[in-house]
Structures are given as structure tokens and as C-alpha cells.
Amino acid sequence: MSQYFEIHPHTPQPRLVHRAVEIIRQGGVVIYPTGTTYALGCAMGEKSAIDRIRQLRGLEERHHFTLACRDLSDIGSYTRLDNNAFRLLKAHVPGPYTFVLRATAEVPRRVQHTRRKTIGIRVPDHPVAQALLEALGEPLTTTTLLLPGETVPMTDPVDMRERLGKQVDAVIDGGPGGLEPSTVVDLSGEHPEVIRRGAGDAHVFET
């Protein structure tokens, strides 16, 4: 059975954050809050954990994973940013947006899009997610907690523990989750393209 951490959604307890980070460093899969929905996360290059997430969510090989990053400096290490993309990110992170960008060699190939060599990037604005990333010192490989055959994400961490407690290593309860995932914007081409509408205002990328 997975461990269950009740972490304060505004003032995360460092002791619990570090315990969760140790699980991630040891190759574990965790459920954590992002500021929009809850998500599944693991260490960036941890193949077995990534495979477990694929199986749990029923994902195909071409699925776009996301790197949850602390800030813009992290993003610059893992993606190729031109000036326009940098200005857009600077104006909208942290927040409810995921940006698709060209990946650098620092990104493990197993989490890149197999054909396009891109990666999703998110800077979550939830204090618990930020505390995890700060303590971990590198991005999390992550994807929305949306189970096969379901159309909306799970929102109650207690339900997550009951349903998924044997399939993940930790459930991090940071309060109720939302139903609307992040808006996804592709910045890998010449112009921004909104490829999924969700939380946040997608119109700012369409002008």
C-alpha cells in the first residue's frame, strides 16, 4: 500500500515534502497536486516508473509527457527557446498552462515525443508542487491523473488512495483537486497553436 501524506496546501511541511521526494528519488510514482488537476509524477529519467505510469493510464508510446519545472531557468535547460517563446513563458508561468517545446539532449528520449522530439513543459503554481520541485532539484516527469475510460480527473485524494494505493508509491494530499486540466500550447512551430483548451485563458495565445 502506498504512503499517504497530508501536506498543507499553502504552507507545506518540509519534513513531509522531503519524505515524498525520497520516494521519488528511489524510483517511486507519486500522485500530487498541480494547481489544476492532480497528476502522476516520477523522476525524470526513471524508466520503470515511467512504464508504470503508462500502464496505469493506458498511454500509447506517442503520448506527450510533461516536465514539471520550478521556473524559467529549469525550462531553459531542457528546451530550445527562441525569443518569442521566452517572452510568452515569462508572462504566463507559473500558471495553468503546458507548453510544447523542442527538447534538448538533457531530456531522456523515453519522455520525448517519438517523432517530433518535443516535450511538454509546465511550471505549476501550487505551493506543494513547488515545494516538491525545490526539494527534488530537477523536473518531475508528469501527466494528468486521468484513468482509462474516464473523462474527468480524480479530485479527492482519499479516493485516490483507496483506488490506486497498490499502484503508486505515495499519494500527496494537498487539498481538493480541480476537474479542468491545463491549457496546452504548442510553441515548437512558427506560431503558437492551442492544442488543448483547459484551465487558463487560451485566447491570449491566439491573437
C-alpha positions as MATLAB code, in Angstrom:
seq = 'MSQYFEIHPHTPQPRLVHRAVEIIRQGGVVIYPTGTTYALGCAMGEKSAIDRIRQLRGLEERHHFTLACRDLSDIGSYTRLDNNAFRLLKAHVPGPYTFVLRATAEVPRRVQHTRRKTIGIRVPDHPVAQALLEALGEPLTTTTLLLPGETVPMTDPVDMRERLGKQVDAVIDGGPGGLEPSTVVDLSGEHPEVIRRGAGDAHVFET';
ca = [
       0.000    0.000    0.000;
       1.237    3.487   -0.835;
       2.178    6.101    1.724;
      -0.260    8.949    2.293;
       0.943   12.467    3.105;
      -1.399   15.274    4.124;
       0.628   18.339    3.173;
      -0.722   21.811    3.870;
      -1.795   23.395    0.553;
      -0.390   26.841    1.456;
       2.473   26.141    3.875;
       3.867   22.684    3.012;
       5.618   20.904    5.887;
       9.288   20.411    4.878;
       9.531   17.069    6.703;
       6.694   15.554    4.671;
       7.923   17.124    1.441;
      11.353   15.538    1.914;
       9.817   12.144    2.650;
       7.854   12.343   -0.597;
      10.973   13.413   -2.506;
      12.896   10.414   -1.168;
      10.221    8.148   -2.628;
      10.607    9.884   -5.991;
      14.407    9.576   -5.877;
      14.090    5.866   -5.137;
      12.140    5.335   -8.363;
       8.630    5.753   -6.984;
       5.464    7.035   -8.631;
       3.537    9.695   -6.704;
       0.213   11.472   -7.029;
       0.468   15.202   -6.329;
      -1.495   18.460   -6.819;
      -0.521   20.840   -9.634;
      -2.850   23.819   -9.214;
      -5.278   22.460  -11.809;
      -5.822   18.705  -11.511;
      -3.912   16.059   -9.608;
      -1.128   14.404  -11.570;
       1.085   11.331  -11.608;
       4.779   12.092  -11.267;
       8.154   10.381  -11.122;
      11.853   11.138  -11.524;
      12.713   12.477  -14.959;
      14.610    9.507  -16.401;
      13.237    6.663  -14.283;
      12.246    4.123  -16.943;
      10.411    1.652  -14.705;
       8.365    4.432  -13.077;
       7.510    5.942  -16.470;
       6.425    2.498  -17.688;
       4.202    2.130  -14.611;
       2.557    5.478  -15.352;
       1.968    4.424  -18.965;
       0.336    1.212  -17.784;
      -1.773    2.887  -15.098;
      -3.113    5.453  -17.555;
      -3.213    3.185  -20.595;
      -0.980    5.521  -22.599;
       0.371    4.860  -26.068;
       4.043    5.333  -26.941;
       3.384    8.664  -28.677;
       1.840   10.266  -25.579;
       3.294   13.670  -24.756;
       4.692   13.611  -21.244;
       5.285   16.869  -19.400;
       8.204   18.051  -17.322;
       7.037   19.946  -14.246;
       9.699   22.609  -13.690;
      10.422   25.061  -10.877;
      10.938   28.159  -13.024;
      12.217   29.593  -16.278;
      15.827   28.627  -15.559;
      14.812   24.971  -15.485;
      12.900   25.355  -18.743;
      15.958   26.794  -20.477;
      17.996   23.716  -19.580;
      15.577   21.235  -21.151;
      14.062   23.041  -24.147;
      15.090   25.179  -27.095;
      13.607   28.635  -26.554;
      13.546   31.429  -29.095;
      12.855   35.000  -28.001;
       9.125   34.861  -28.733;
       8.643   31.638  -26.783;
      10.676   33.029  -23.883;
       8.509   36.150  -23.702;
       5.305   34.078  -23.720;
       6.570   31.790  -20.982;
       7.824   34.657  -18.870;
       4.354   36.215  -18.988;
       2.412   33.024  -18.179;
       4.426   30.890  -15.747;
       3.813   29.715  -13.155;
       0.236   29.006  -14.117;
      -2.326   26.656  -15.657;
      -0.521   26.233  -18.989;
       1.544   23.443  -20.534;
       3.855   24.422  -23.385;
       5.122   22.032  -26.049;
       8.705   22.860  -26.996;
      11.674   21.301  -28.764;
      13.599   19.152  -26.296;
      17.342   19.403  -25.669;
      19.660   16.453  -25.152;
      19.086   16.841  -21.398;
      15.606   15.326  -21.796;
      15.538   11.499  -21.764;
      14.331   10.205  -25.127;
      11.727    7.980  -23.481;
       9.688   11.009  -22.407;
      10.039   12.961  -25.667;
       7.506   12.685  -28.471;
       8.996    9.864  -30.509;
       8.735   11.599  -33.905;
       8.784   15.326  -33.170;
      11.393   15.288  -30.343;
       9.297   17.663  -28.277;
       8.358   17.759  -24.610;
       5.594   19.404  -22.613;
       6.707   21.954  -20.012;
       4.683   23.171  -17.032;
       5.555   25.422  -14.105;
       2.821   24.578  -11.595;
       1.560   27.301   -9.285;
       0.554   25.015   -6.398;
       2.740   25.502   -3.285;
       3.012   21.746   -2.713;
       4.197   21.105   -6.276;
       6.683   23.966   -5.996;
       7.993   22.604   -2.679;
       8.460   19.137   -4.202;
      10.364   20.541   -7.187;
      12.539   22.732   -4.989;
      13.491   19.808   -2.753;
      13.987   17.416   -5.680;
      16.248   19.817   -7.564;
      15.127   18.688  -11.024;
      11.887   18.422  -13.010;
       9.275   15.739  -12.490;
       8.049   13.656  -15.393;
       4.302   14.068  -15.094;
       0.881   13.556  -16.650;
      -2.697   14.287  -15.575;
      -4.317   11.730  -13.275;
      -6.968   10.604  -15.744;
      -7.717    6.898  -15.666;
      -8.562    4.760  -18.726;
     -12.196    5.058  -19.760;
     -12.843    8.127  -17.605;
     -13.498   11.612  -18.932;
     -12.687   13.699  -15.832;
      -9.703   13.530  -13.469;
      -9.999   12.304   -9.908;
     -10.330   15.145   -7.373;
     -10.409   13.544   -3.908;
      -7.044   12.317   -2.536;
      -8.812    9.869   -0.203;
     -10.466    8.224   -3.216;
      -7.089    8.171   -4.962;
      -5.572    6.264   -2.054;
      -8.450    3.770   -1.998;
      -8.432    3.137   -5.753;
      -4.740    3.453   -6.582;
      -2.976    2.722   -3.310;
      -1.491   -0.516   -4.655;
      -0.366    1.024   -7.958;
       1.524    4.111   -6.772;
       4.072    4.656   -4.016;
       2.654    7.822   -2.447;
      -0.467    9.959   -2.525;
       0.225   13.579   -1.608;
      -2.951   15.201   -0.309;
      -2.737   18.946   -0.894;
      -6.463   19.601   -0.769;
      -9.212   19.007   -3.350;
      -8.163   18.913   -6.988;
      -9.784   20.561   -9.975;
     -11.613   18.975  -12.901;
     -10.050   21.050  -15.669;
      -6.521   20.191  -16.857;
      -4.041   22.771  -18.088;
      -4.387   24.501  -21.435;
      -1.744   23.086  -23.811;
       0.020   25.423  -26.235;
       2.431   24.183  -28.906;
       5.354   26.604  -29.245;
       7.537   24.284  -31.324;
       6.425   25.776  -34.654;
       6.452   29.218  -36.198;
       3.321   30.384  -34.380;
       1.662   29.349  -31.091;
      -1.043   26.717  -31.516;
      -3.558   25.840  -28.797;
      -3.916   22.057  -28.895;
      -5.998   21.602  -25.740;
      -8.271   24.089  -24.046;
      -8.422   23.797  -20.296;
      -7.769   25.984  -17.273;
      -6.490   29.467  -18.020;
      -7.296   31.784  -20.922;
      -6.378   30.196  -24.264;
      -7.263   33.331  -26.201;
      -4.048   35.103  -25.188;
      -2.138   32.688  -27.458;
      -4.426   33.134  -30.467;
      -4.025   36.872  -31.176;
];
